[in-house]
Amino acid sequence: MWRRRSNGGASASETREAPEAREAQQTPAEPQSDLTIDALGRKCPIPIIMLAEQINVVPLGGVVAVHADDPAAFTDIPAWCRLKSHGHVATYDLPRGGWSIHVRRNY
Amino acid sequence: MPLRAAPVSVLTVAYLDAASTEPLHPAAREALMTALDAGWADPARLYGTARRAQMLLDQARAEVAEIIGARADEVSFTSSGTQAVHSGVLGTLRGRRRAGHRLVVNAVEHSSVLNAASVHERDGGEVETVGVDLTGRADAAAFAEAVSRPGTALACLQTANHEVGTLQPVEEVAGACAAAGVPLLVDAAQSAGRLPIPRGWSVLTASAHKWGGPAGVGVLAVRKGTRWRSPYPEDERERRRVPGFENVPAIVAAAAALRARAAEEAEEGPRLSALVDRIRREVPRLVPDVEVIGDAVARLPHIVTFSCLYVEGEALLTELDKAGFAISSGSSCTASTLRPSHVLEAMGVLTHGNVRVSLPRGVSEGDVDRFLAVLPDIVRRIRASLGVH
């Protein structure tokens, strides 16, 4: 069964089958964010609830990095951004597994 | 944990999981009972009872062939839809070995297609997966480009998606496959008996229990002129295409259900589709933060899927079960794996809090009313338990 890659520095955007939600991932080097939410070990929807609660902590245009390792978060955080009109900036692999998913506060 | 009585009598449970399996059609039950007496003998033998079994089998084959738009000698019966897909995919790849080793599949195919593709890859073949858009529809242009590459032995595309109901651009892709000289396997498991079979397939697969036939009957049709070699050890049954003794009574019942279903669909299809429209319209109005998934128009008549933000899928199914609804979900915690549905992942839509409602033939409008009545409070309670208000 097709599954996205989830380890190493391989960017998910390399796979042809990865549509919209995966496009943001480009470089393995992770830039600074204004706030980091540690949701490692938490199952969806908890990482998304944590993000929704704290997105307004950063200033407009600020970036929240959500650290999560539940496979559902990889798809669901970009989907949440689309539904809530915030920006999914990029997704970076974390060296110990999981991802750092960067979200820009748009309003 | 103390035992507790089931809160709802089995009789009052609303069955809204037709996409997993459709309850047995009354026409299938009647045909099955008759055929258990008349069609039990070995259809490969020459005495009277055997010839009668053969006759019943031939008749069922002719009926199924007519409805799916095939010649009777192109149709074989397998022991499941999954077996039909495995045999269709691996058998065509085997028959087309000289043409190449490339297999093109759509990212949201049923797991039987993707699992057969994994076997092909493990054996040294190449698999290219074509993506889908936000509604779950395969990208026809990307598909056409993929099948035009040299060495492509087979392409696979479902008629409609089993989780979100979106119809796939089969005839468009079939045109591209014909132009490239590549056979197209079409998995019609969710649409057979509900919608006409699209034209242009080289190999067609379907599953009887999805249209109200009994479990244990799949359909594998291979167009004349399509190269195909059984991936299994050869066997005399089903024109050497499928090994094992035919389940004649179940096949007869499957054909009876398909015939009845196809005849009823002109009335039942639009009725179910209107109920689906109602659910698609009402759920986002009644429940905040819901994403209704899949194409609103180019879809199967009976499937609607939505995801509720900030809700755990398992909790949602458990509460719906307590309220008397048999329903399924593509959320990770509800499946046997820890991963969410590959369909929802490939679409890039919310995978948590997911519910797939699929309406069986004859579902009452009252069941849909009741579903819409209980859902908002169930979602609100689950959200409240997670601190979301």
CSV table of C-alpha atoms in Angstrom, one decimal:
chain,number,residue,atom,x,y,z
A,1,MET,CA,0.0,0.0,0.0
A,2,TRP,CA,1.2,3.5,-0.8
A,3,ARG,CA,2.4,5.4,2.2
A,4,ARG,CA,4.4,8.6,2.4
A,5,ARG,CA,8.0,8.5,3.5
A,6,SER,CA,8.5,9.3,7.1
A,7,ASN,CA,12.2,9.0,7.8
A,8,GLY,CA,15.5,10.5,6.9
A,9,GLY,CA,15.7,13.8,5.1
A,10,ALA,CA,13.6,12.6,2.2
A,11,SER,CA,11.1,15.3,1.3
A,12,ALA,CA,7.6,14.1,0.9
A,13,SER,CA,7.2,16.6,-2.0
A,14,GLU,CA,9.5,14.4,-4.1
A,15,THR,CA,6.8,11.8,-4.4
A,16,ARG,CA,4.5,12.4,-7.4
A,17,GLU,CA,1.5,11.0,-5.6
A,18,ALA,CA,1.7,13.7,-2.9
A,19,PRO,CA,-0.8,16.5,-3.7
A,20,GLU,CA,-1.4,19.9,-2.2
A,21,ALA,CA,-0.8,19.1,1.5
A,22,ARG,CA,2.8,17.9,0.9
A,23,GLU,CA,4.0,20.7,-1.4
A,24,ALA,CA,5.4,22.9,1.3
A,25,GLN,CA,8.3,20.7,2.4
A,26,GLN,CA,11.4,21.8,0.6
A,27,THR,CA,14.6,21.9,2.7
A,28,PRO,CA,15.7,19.8,5.6
A,29,ALA,CA,17.1,22.8,7.4
A,30,GLU,CA,14.4,24.1,9.8
A,31,PRO,CA,14.2,27.9,10.3
A,32,GLN,CA,13.3,29.7,13.6
A,33,SER,CA,9.7,29.8,14.7
A,34,ASP,CA,8.0,32.2,17.2
A,35,LEU,CA,6.5,29.4,19.3
A,36,THR,CA,7.1,25.6,19.5
A,37,ILE,CA,4.3,23.3,20.7
A,38,ASP,CA,5.6,19.9,21.8
A,39,ALA,CA,2.9,17.4,20.9
A,40,LEU,CA,5.2,14.4,20.5
A,41,GLY,CA,3.6,11.2,21.7
A,42,ARG,CA,0.1,12.8,21.5
A,43,LYS,CA,-2.5,11.3,19.3
A,44,CYS,CA,-4.7,13.3,16.9
A,45,PRO,CA,-6.8,15.4,17.5
A,46,ILE,CA,-4.7,16.5,20.6
A,47,PRO,CA,-1.9,18.2,18.6
A,48,ILE,CA,-4.5,20.1,16.6
A,49,ILE,CA,-6.4,21.2,19.7
A,50,MET,CA,-3.1,22.4,21.1
A,51,LEU,CA,-2.4,24.4,17.9
A,52,ALA,CA,-5.9,25.9,17.8
A,53,GLU,CA,-5.5,27.0,21.5
A,54,GLN,CA,-2.1,28.6,21.0
A,55,ILE,CA,-2.1,30.1,17.5
A,56,ASN,CA,-3.1,33.5,18.8
A,57,VAL,CA,-0.1,33.5,21.2
A,58,VAL,CA,2.1,34.5,18.3
A,59,PRO,CA,1.7,37.9,16.6
A,60,LEU,CA,0.0,38.2,13.2
A,61,GLY,CA,2.3,36.7,10.6
A,62,GLY,CA,4.1,34.8,13.3
A,63,VAL,CA,5.0,31.1,12.9
A,64,VAL,CA,4.1,28.2,15.3
A,65,ALA,CA,6.1,25.0,15.0
A,66,VAL,CA,4.1,21.9,16.1
A,67,HIS,CA,6.3,18.9,16.9
A,68,ALA,CA,4.2,15.8,16.4
A,69,ASP,CA,4.7,12.1,15.6
A,70,ASP,CA,1.2,10.8,15.2
A,71,PRO,CA,1.0,10.0,11.4
A,72,ALA,CA,-2.4,11.7,11.3
A,73,ALA,CA,-0.9,15.0,12.3
A,74,PHE,CA,1.2,15.1,9.1
A,75,THR,CA,-2.0,15.3,7.0
A,76,ASP,CA,-4.3,16.9,9.5
A,77,ILE,CA,-2.3,20.0,10.5
A,78,PRO,CA,-2.0,21.2,6.9
A,79,ALA,CA,-5.7,20.4,6.4
A,80,TRP,CA,-6.6,22.4,9.5
A,81,CYS,CA,-4.7,25.3,8.1
A,82,ARG,CA,-6.7,25.1,4.9
A,83,LEU,CA,-10.0,24.9,6.8
A,84,LYS,CA,-9.1,27.8,9.1
A,85,SER,CA,-7.3,29.9,6.5
A,86,HIS,CA,-4.0,29.9,8.3
A,87,GLY,CA,-0.8,29.2,6.4
A,88,HIS,CA,1.0,25.8,6.3
A,89,VAL,CA,4.5,27.0,5.7
A,90,ALA,CA,6.4,23.7,5.6
A,91,THR,CA,6.9,20.4,7.3
A,92,TYR,CA,10.4,19.3,8.4
A,93,ASP,CA,11.5,15.9,9.6
A,94,LEU,CA,12.7,15.7,13.2
A,95,PRO,CA,15.9,13.8,13.7
A,96,ARG,CA,14.4,11.5,16.3
A,97,GLY,CA,11.2,10.8,14.3
A,98,GLY,CA,8.1,12.8,13.7
A,99,TRP,CA,7.8,16.2,12.2
A,100,SER,CA,8.0,19.9,12.9
A,101,ILE,CA,5.0,21.4,11.1
A,102,HIS,CA,5.2,25.2,10.7
A,103,VAL,CA,2.0,27.2,10.6
A,104,ARG,CA,1.7,30.9,10.0
A,105,ARG,CA,-1.0,32.9,11.8
A,106,ASN,CA,-2.9,34.7,9.1
A,107,TYR,CA,-5.5,36.6,11.2
B,1,MET,CA,-15.5,-3.6,34.0
B,2,PRO,CA,-19.1,-4.4,34.8
B,3,LEU,CA,-21.2,-5.9,32.1
B,4,ARG,CA,-23.9,-3.6,30.9
B,5,ALA,CA,-27.0,-4.4,28.8
B,6,ALA,CA,-26.9,-3.3,25.2
B,7,PRO,CA,-28.6,0.1,25.3
B,8,VAL,CA,-30.4,-0.4,21.9
B,9,SER,CA,-32.1,-3.5,20.7
B,10,VAL,CA,-30.4,-5.0,17.7
B,11,LEU,CA,-33.7,-4.6,15.8
B,12,THR,CA,-33.5,-0.8,16.1
B,13,VAL,CA,-29.9,-0.4,14.9
B,14,ALA,CA,-29.7,1.7,11.7
B,15,TYR,CA,-27.3,0.0,9.4
B,16,LEU,CA,-25.3,2.8,7.5
B,17,ASP,CA,-22.3,0.8,6.4
B,18,ALA,CA,-23.4,-0.5,3.0
B,19,ALA,CA,-19.9,0.3,1.5
B,20,SER,CA,-18.5,-2.4,3.8
B,21,THR,CA,-21.1,-4.8,2.8
B,22,GLU,CA,-24.7,-4.6,1.6
B,23,PRO,CA,-27.3,-6.7,3.4
B,24,LEU,CA,-28.4,-9.8,1.4
B,25,HIS,CA,-31.0,-8.8,-1.2
B,26,PRO,CA,-34.3,-10.8,-0.9
B,27,ALA,CA,-33.9,-11.9,-4.5
B,28,ALA,CA,-30.5,-13.4,-3.6
B,29,ARG,CA,-31.9,-15.2,-0.6
B,30,GLU,CA,-34.6,-16.8,-2.7
B,31,ALA,CA,-32.1,-17.8,-5.5
B,32,LEU,CA,-29.6,-19.1,-2.9
B,33,MET,CA,-32.2,-21.4,-1.2
B,34,THR,CA,-33.3,-22.8,-4.6
B,35,ALA,CA,-29.8,-23.2,-5.9
B,36,LEU,CA,-28.5,-25.0,-2.8
B,37,ASP,CA,-30.9,-27.8,-3.8
B,38,ALA,CA,-30.5,-27.6,-7.5
B,39,GLY,CA,-26.9,-26.5,-8.0
B,40,TRP,CA,-24.8,-28.4,-5.5
B,41,ALA,CA,-23.2,-30.9,-7.9
B,42,ASP,CA,-19.9,-30.6,-9.6
B,43,PRO,CA,-20.5,-28.5,-12.8
B,44,ALA,CA,-17.5,-30.1,-14.5
B,45,ARG,CA,-19.1,-33.6,-14.6
B,46,LEU,CA,-21.5,-35.1,-17.1
B,47,TYR,CA,-24.4,-36.7,-15.2
B,48,GLY,CA,-27.8,-35.0,-14.9
B,49,THR,CA,-27.3,-33.2,-11.5
B,50,ALA,CA,-23.9,-32.0,-12.7
B,51,ARG,CA,-25.3,-30.6,-15.9
B,52,ARG,CA,-28.0,-28.8,-14.0
B,53,ALA,CA,-25.3,-27.1,-11.9
B,54,GLN,CA,-23.4,-26.2,-15.0
B,55,MET,CA,-26.5,-24.8,-16.6
B,56,LEU,CA,-27.2,-22.6,-13.5
B,57,LEU,CA,-23.6,-21.5,-13.6
B,58,ASP,CA,-23.8,-20.6,-17.3
B,59,GLN,CA,-27.0,-18.7,-16.8
B,60,ALA,CA,-25.6,-16.7,-13.9
B,61,ARG,CA,-22.5,-15.9,-16.0
B,62,ALA,CA,-24.6,-14.8,-18.9
B,63,GLU,CA,-26.7,-12.5,-16.7
B,64,VAL,CA,-23.7,-10.9,-15.0
B,65,ALA,CA,-21.9,-10.5,-18.3
B,66,GLU,CA,-24.9,-8.7,-19.8
B,67,ILE,CA,-25.2,-6.2,-16.9
B,68,ILE,CA,-21.4,-5.4,-16.8
B,69,GLY,CA,-21.2,-5.2,-20.6
B,70,ALA,CA,-19.0,-8.2,-21.2
B,71,ARG,CA,-19.2,-11.4,-23.2
B,72,ALA,CA,-20.1,-14.5,-21.1
B,73,ASP,CA,-16.8,-16.2,-22.0
B,74,GLU,CA,-14.9,-13.2,-20.7
B,75,VAL,CA,-16.4,-13.5,-17.2
B,76,SER,CA,-15.1,-15.7,-14.4
B,77,PHE,CA,-16.2,-16.0,-10.8
B,78,THR,CA,-13.6,-15.8,-8.0
B,79,SER,CA,-14.0,-16.4,-4.3
B,80,SER,CA,-14.0,-12.6,-3.5
B,81,GLY,CA,-13.6,-9.2,-5.0
B,82,THR,CA,-10.1,-9.0,-3.5
B,83,GLN,CA,-9.1,-12.3,-5.2
B,84,ALA,CA,-10.5,-11.0,-8.5
B,85,VAL,CA,-8.3,-7.9,-8.1
B,86,HIS,CA,-5.2,-9.8,-7.1
B,87,SER,CA,-5.6,-12.2,-10.0
B,88,GLY,CA,-6.6,-9.4,-12.4
B,89,VAL,CA,-3.5,-7.3,-11.5
B,90,LEU,CA,-0.9,-10.0,-11.2
B,91,GLY,CA,-2.3,-12.1,-14.1
B,92,THR,CA,-2.2,-9.2,-16.5
B,93,LEU,CA,1.3,-8.2,-15.4
B,94,ARG,CA,2.3,-11.8,-16.0
B,95,GLY,CA,0.7,-11.9,-19.4
B,96,ARG,CA,2.3,-8.6,-20.4
B,97,ARG,CA,5.8,-9.4,-19.2
B,98,ARG,CA,7.3,-8.8,-22.6
B,99,ALA,CA,5.7,-5.4,-22.8
B,100,GLY,CA,7.4,-4.2,-19.6
B,101,HIS,CA,7.3,-4.1,-15.9
B,102,ARG,CA,5.7,-0.8,-15.1
B,103,LEU,CA,2.4,-0.7,-13.3
B,104,VAL,CA,0.5,2.6,-12.9
B,105,VAL,CA,-2.1,2.9,-10.1
B,106,ASN,CA,-4.2,5.6,-8.5
B,107,ALA,CA,-3.2,6.6,-5.0
B,108,VAL,CA,-6.7,6.0,-3.6
B,109,GLU,CA,-7.4,2.5,-5.0
B,110,HIS,CA,-8.7,-0.2,-2.7
B,111,SER,CA,-6.0,-1.9,-0.6
B,112,SER,CA,-6.3,-5.0,-2.7
B,113,VAL,CA,-4.9,-3.1,-5.7
B,114,LEU,CA,-2.2,-1.5,-3.7
B,115,ASN,CA,-1.2,-4.8,-2.0
B,116,ALA,CA,-1.0,-6.5,-5.4
B,117,ALA,CA,1.2,-3.6,-6.6
B,118,SER,CA,3.5,-4.2,-3.5
B,119,VAL,CA,3.9,-7.8,-4.6
B,120,HIS,CA,4.8,-6.6,-8.1
B,121,GLU,CA,7.3,-4.2,-6.7
B,122,ARG,CA,8.8,-6.8,-4.3
B,123,ASP,CA,9.3,-9.0,-7.3
B,124,GLY,CA,11.4,-6.4,-9.1
B,125,GLY,CA,8.6,-4.5,-10.9
B,126,GLU,CA,8.1,-0.8,-11.0
B,127,VAL,CA,5.0,1.0,-9.6
B,128,GLU,CA,4.0,4.5,-10.4
B,129,THR,CA,1.3,6.0,-8.2
B,130,VAL,CA,-0.8,8.9,-9.7
B,131,GLY,CA,-2.1,11.4,-7.2
B,132,VAL,CA,-5.6,12.7,-6.6
B,133,ASP,CA,-7.1,16.2,-6.0
B,134,LEU,CA,-8.8,17.4,-2.8
B,135,THR,CA,-12.0,15.6,-3.8
B,136,GLY,CA,-10.2,12.3,-4.3
B,137,ARG,CA,-10.4,12.3,-8.1
B,138,ALA,CA,-7.4,10.9,-10.0
B,139,ASP,CA,-5.5,13.4,-12.1
B,140,ALA,CA,-6.4,12.2,-15.6
B,141,ALA,CA,-3.7,14.2,-17.3
B,142,ALA,CA,-1.0,12.8,-15.0
B,143,PHE,CA,-2.5,9.3,-15.5
B,144,ALA,CA,-2.3,9.7,-19.3
B,145,GLU,CA,1.3,10.8,-19.1
B,146,ALA,CA,2.2,7.9,-16.8
B,147,VAL,CA,0.7,5.2,-19.0
B,148,SER,CA,2.4,6.7,-22.1
B,149,ARG,CA,5.8,6.0,-20.7
B,150,PRO,CA,7.6,3.0,-22.3
B,151,GLY,CA,7.4,-0.3,-20.6
B,152,THR,CA,4.0,0.2,-19.0
B,153,ALA,CA,2.3,-3.2,-18.6
B,154,LEU,CA,-0.9,-2.3,-16.8
B,155,ALA,CA,-2.9,0.6,-15.4
B,156,CYS,CA,-5.5,0.4,-12.6
B,157,LEU,CA,-8.3,2.8,-11.8
B,158,GLN,CA,-11.4,2.3,-9.7
B,159,THR,CA,-14.9,3.4,-11.0
B,160,ALA,CA,-15.5,5.2,-7.7
B,161,ASN,CA,-13.8,5.6,-4.4
B,162,HIS,CA,-14.9,3.3,-1.6
B,163,GLU,CA,-14.3,5.8,1.2
B,164,VAL,CA,-15.4,9.1,-0.2
B,165,GLY,CA,-17.6,8.1,-3.1
B,166,THR,CA,-16.0,10.3,-5.7
B,167,LEU,CA,-16.3,9.0,-9.3
B,168,GLN,CA,-13.1,8.5,-11.2
B,169,PRO,CA,-12.5,9.7,-14.8
B,170,VAL,CA,-12.5,6.1,-16.1
B,171,GLU,CA,-13.5,6.7,-19.7
B,172,GLU,CA,-11.0,9.6,-20.1
B,173,VAL,CA,-8.2,7.4,-18.7
B,174,ALA,CA,-9.4,4.4,-20.8
B,175,GLY,CA,-8.9,6.6,-23.9
B,176,ALA,CA,-5.4,7.4,-22.9
B,177,CYS,CA,-4.6,3.8,-22.1
B,178,ALA,CA,-6.0,2.7,-25.5
B,179,ALA,CA,-3.9,5.3,-27.3
B,180,ALA,CA,-0.8,4.0,-25.5
B,181,GLY,CA,-1.7,0.3,-26.0
B,182,VAL,CA,-1.9,-0.3,-22.3
B,183,PRO,CA,-4.6,-2.5,-20.7
B,184,LEU,CA,-6.7,-0.8,-18.0
B,185,LEU,CA,-8.0,-2.8,-15.0
B,186,VAL,CA,-11.2,-1.2,-13.6
B,187,ASP,CA,-12.2,-2.0,-10.1
B,188,ALA,CA,-16.0,-1.6,-10.1
B,189,ALA,CA,-16.5,-3.0,-6.5
B,190,GLN,CA,-18.4,0.1,-5.2
B,191,SER,CA,-20.4,1.0,-8.3
B,192,ALA,CA,-21.5,-2.4,-9.9
B,193,GLY,CA,-25.3,-2.7,-9.5
B,194,ARG,CA,-25.6,1.0,-8.8
B,195,LEU,CA,-24.2,2.8,-11.8
B,196,PRO,CA,-23.6,1.6,-15.4
B,197,ILE,CA,-20.1,0.2,-15.9
B,198,PRO,CA,-17.9,2.7,-17.8
B,199,ARG,CA,-16.6,1.7,-21.2
B,200,GLY,CA,-13.0,1.1,-22.1
B,201,TRP,CA,-11.9,-1.5,-19.5
B,202,SER,CA,-9.6,-4.4,-20.4
B,203,VAL,CA,-10.0,-6.2,-17.1
B,204,LEU,CA,-13.0,-5.6,-14.8
B,205,THR,CA,-13.3,-6.7,-11.1
B,206,ALA,CA,-16.3,-6.6,-8.8
B,207,SER,CA,-17.6,-8.1,-5.6
B,208,ALA,CA,-21.1,-9.6,-5.1
B,209,HIS,CA,-21.6,-8.7,-1.4
B,210,LYS,CA,-21.3,-5.0,-2.2
B,211,TRP,CA,-24.4,-5.2,-4.4
B,212,GLY,CA,-26.5,-7.4,-2.1
B,213,GLY,CA,-25.2,-10.8,-3.2
B,214,PRO,CA,-23.7,-13.3,-0.7
B,215,ALA,CA,-20.1,-13.1,0.5
B,216,GLY,CA,-17.6,-15.3,-1.3
B,217,VAL,CA,-18.3,-14.3,-4.9
B,218,GLY,CA,-16.1,-12.0,-6.9
B,219,VAL,CA,-16.2,-11.2,-10.6
B,220,LEU,CA,-13.1,-11.1,-12.9
B,221,ALA,CA,-13.8,-10.2,-16.5
B,222,VAL,CA,-10.9,-10.2,-19.0
B,223,ARG,CA,-11.6,-8.7,-22.4
B,224,LYS,CA,-10.9,-10.8,-25.5
B,225,GLY,CA,-7.5,-9.9,-26.8
B,226,THR,CA,-6.1,-8.8,-23.4
B,227,ARG,CA,-3.0,-10.9,-22.5
B,228,TRP,CA,-3.5,-12.5,-19.1
B,229,ARG,CA,-2.0,-15.6,-17.4
B,230,SER,CA,-3.2,-16.9,-14.1
B,231,PRO,CA,-0.7,-16.1,-11.3
B,232,TYR,CA,-1.8,-19.3,-9.6
B,233,PRO,CA,-1.0,-22.9,-10.4
B,234,GLU,CA,-3.2,-24.0,-13.3
B,235,ASP,CA,-6.6,-25.6,-12.5
B,236,GLU,CA,-9.4,-26.7,-14.8
B,237,ARG,CA,-12.0,-24.5,-13.2
B,238,GLU,CA,-13.5,-21.3,-14.7
B,239,ARG,CA,-11.7,-21.8,-18.0
B,240,ARG,CA,-8.4,-22.2,-16.2
B,241,ARG,CA,-8.7,-18.6,-14.9
B,242,VAL,CA,-9.7,-19.3,-11.2
B,243,PRO,CA,-8.6,-22.3,-9.2
B,244,GLY,CA,-11.0,-24.2,-7.0
B,245,PHE,CA,-14.5,-25.6,-7.0
B,246,GLU,CA,-17.1,-23.1,-8.0
B,247,ASN,CA,-19.7,-22.0,-5.4
B,248,VAL,CA,-22.6,-22.4,-7.8
B,249,PRO,CA,-25.4,-21.6,-5.3
B,250,ALA,CA,-23.7,-18.4,-4.2
B,251,ILE,CA,-22.9,-17.4,-7.8
B,252,VAL,CA,-26.5,-17.9,-8.8
B,253,ALA,CA,-27.6,-15.8,-5.8
B,254,ALA,CA,-25.1,-13.1,-6.7
B,255,ALA,CA,-26.4,-12.9,-10.3
B,256,ALA,CA,-30.0,-12.7,-9.0
B,257,ALA,CA,-29.1,-9.8,-6.6
B,258,LEU,CA,-27.3,-8.0,-9.4
B,259,ARG,CA,-30.2,-8.3,-11.8
B,260,ALA,CA,-32.7,-7.2,-9.1
B,261,ARG,CA,-30.4,-4.4,-8.0
B,262,ALA,CA,-29.8,-3.1,-11.5
B,263,ALA,CA,-33.6,-3.1,-12.1
B,264,GLU,CA,-34.4,-1.2,-8.9
B,265,GLU,CA,-31.6,1.4,-9.2
B,266,ALA,CA,-33.6,3.8,-11.4
B,267,GLU,CA,-35.8,4.4,-8.4
B,268,GLU,CA,-33.5,3.6,-5.4
B,269,GLY,CA,-30.4,5.4,-6.7
B,270,PRO,CA,-31.9,8.8,-6.9
B,271,ARG,CA,-33.7,8.3,-3.5
B,272,LEU,CA,-30.4,7.4,-1.8
B,273,SER,CA,-28.6,10.2,-3.6
B,274,ALA,CA,-31.2,12.7,-2.3
B,275,LEU,CA,-30.6,11.4,1.3
B,276,VAL,CA,-26.9,11.8,0.8
B,277,ASP,CA,-27.4,15.3,-0.5
B,278,ARG,CA,-29.4,16.1,2.6
B,279,ILE,CA,-26.6,14.7,4.9
B,280,ARG,CA,-24.0,16.7,2.9
B,281,ARG,CA,-26.0,19.9,3.3
B,282,GLU,CA,-27.2,19.4,6.9
B,283,VAL,CA,-24.1,18.1,8.7
B,284,PRO,CA,-22.1,21.3,8.3
B,285,ARG,CA,-25.1,23.4,9.2
B,286,LEU,CA,-25.8,21.4,12.4
B,287,VAL,CA,-22.2,20.7,13.5
B,288,PRO,CA,-19.5,23.4,13.6
B,289,ASP,CA,-16.0,22.8,12.2
B,290,VAL,CA,-16.9,19.9,9.9
B,291,GLU,CA,-15.3,19.1,6.5
B,292,VAL,CA,-17.6,17.2,4.1
B,293,ILE,CA,-15.2,15.2,1.9
B,294,GLY,CA,-15.4,14.0,-1.7
B,295,ASP,CA,-17.1,15.4,-4.8
B,296,ALA,CA,-20.6,16.8,-4.1
B,297,VAL,CA,-21.9,15.9,-7.6
B,298,ALA,CA,-19.7,13.4,-9.4
B,299,ARG,CA,-20.2,10.7,-6.7
B,300,LEU,CA,-21.7,7.4,-5.9
B,301,PRO,CA,-25.4,7.6,-4.9
B,302,HIS,CA,-25.0,6.1,-1.4
B,303,ILE,CA,-21.7,7.3,0.2
B,304,VAL,CA,-21.0,10.4,2.2
B,305,THR,CA,-17.9,11.1,4.3
B,306,PHE,CA,-17.1,13.9,6.6
B,307,SER,CA,-14.5,14.7,9.3
B,308,CYS,CA,-15.2,16.6,12.5
B,309,LEU,CA,-12.3,18.8,13.8
B,310,TYR,CA,-11.1,18.2,17.4
B,311,VAL,CA,-12.9,14.8,17.6
B,312,GLU,CA,-11.4,11.4,18.0
B,313,GLY,CA,-12.8,9.0,15.4
B,314,GLU,CA,-13.0,6.0,17.8
B,315,ALA,CA,-15.0,8.0,20.4
B,316,LEU,CA,-17.3,9.2,17.6
B,317,LEU,CA,-18.0,5.6,16.4
B,318,THR,CA,-18.4,4.3,19.9
B,319,GLU,CA,-21.0,7.0,20.7
B,320,LEU,CA,-22.8,6.4,17.4
B,321,ASP,CA,-22.9,2.7,18.1
B,322,LYS,CA,-24.4,3.4,21.5
B,323,ALA,CA,-27.0,5.6,19.8
B,324,GLY,CA,-27.8,2.7,17.5
B,325,PHE,CA,-25.9,3.4,14.3
B,326,ALA,CA,-23.6,0.9,12.5
B,327,ILE,CA,-21.2,3.1,10.7
B,328,SER,CA,-17.5,3.1,9.8
B,329,SER,CA,-14.6,5.5,9.7
B,330,GLY,CA,-11.2,6.1,8.0
B,331,SER,CA,-9.6,7.6,11.1
B,332,SER,CA,-6.5,5.8,12.3
B,333,CYS,CA,-7.6,4.8,15.7
B,334,THR,CA,-10.6,3.0,14.3
B,335,ALA,CA,-8.8,0.9,11.9
B,336,SER,CA,-6.6,-2.1,12.6
B,337,THR,CA,-3.5,0.0,11.9
B,338,LEU,CA,-2.3,3.0,13.7
B,339,ARG,CA,-2.2,5.0,10.4
B,340,PRO,CA,-5.1,6.9,9.0
B,341,SER,CA,-6.8,5.8,5.8
B,342,HIS,CA,-4.4,6.0,2.8
B,343,VAL,CA,-7.3,7.6,0.9
B,344,LEU,CA,-7.8,10.5,3.2
B,345,GLU,CA,-4.0,11.0,3.5
B,346,ALA,CA,-3.6,11.0,-0.3
B,347,MET,CA,-6.4,13.6,-0.6
B,348,GLY,CA,-4.8,15.8,2.0
B,349,VAL,CA,-8.1,16.1,4.0
B,350,LEU,CA,-8.7,15.8,7.7
B,351,THR,CA,-8.2,12.2,8.8
B,352,HIS,CA,-9.3,12.5,12.4
B,353,GLY,CA,-13.0,12.5,13.5
B,354,ASN,CA,-13.9,10.8,10.2
B,355,VAL,CA,-17.3,9.2,9.6
B,356,ARG,CA,-18.3,7.3,6.4
B,357,VAL,CA,-22.1,7.0,6.1
B,358,SER,CA,-23.1,4.6,3.3
B,359,LEU,CA,-26.8,3.9,2.7
B,360,PRO,CA,-28.0,0.4,2.0
B,361,ARG,CA,-30.9,-0.3,-0.3
B,362,GLY,CA,-34.2,0.4,1.4
B,363,VAL,CA,-32.8,2.6,4.2
B,364,SER,CA,-35.5,4.6,5.8
B,365,GLU,CA,-35.6,8.4,5.8
B,366,GLY,CA,-36.3,8.1,9.5
B,367,ASP,CA,-32.9,6.6,10.1
B,368,VAL,CA,-31.3,9.6,8.4
B,369,ASP,CA,-33.5,12.0,10.4
B,370,ARG,CA,-32.4,10.3,13.6
B,371,PHE,CA,-28.8,10.3,12.6
B,372,LEU,CA,-28.9,14.1,11.9
B,373,ALA,CA,-30.7,14.5,15.2
B,374,VAL,CA,-28.2,12.7,17.4
B,375,LEU,CA,-24.9,13.7,15.7
B,376,PRO,CA,-24.6,17.4,16.9
B,377,ASP,CA,-24.9,16.5,20.6
B,378,ILE,CA,-22.5,13.5,20.3
B,379,VAL,CA,-19.9,15.7,18.6
B,380,ARG,CA,-20.4,18.5,21.2
B,381,ARG,CA,-20.0,16.1,24.1
B,382,ILE,CA,-16.8,14.5,22.7
B,383,ARG,CA,-15.3,17.9,22.1
B,384,ALA,CA,-16.2,19.1,25.6
B,385,SER,CA,-14.5,16.0,27.0
B,386,LEU,CA,-11.3,17.2,25.3
B,387,GLY,CA,-11.8,20.8,26.5
B,388,VAL,CA,-13.0,22.2,23.2
B,389,HIS,CA,-16.1,24.3,23.4
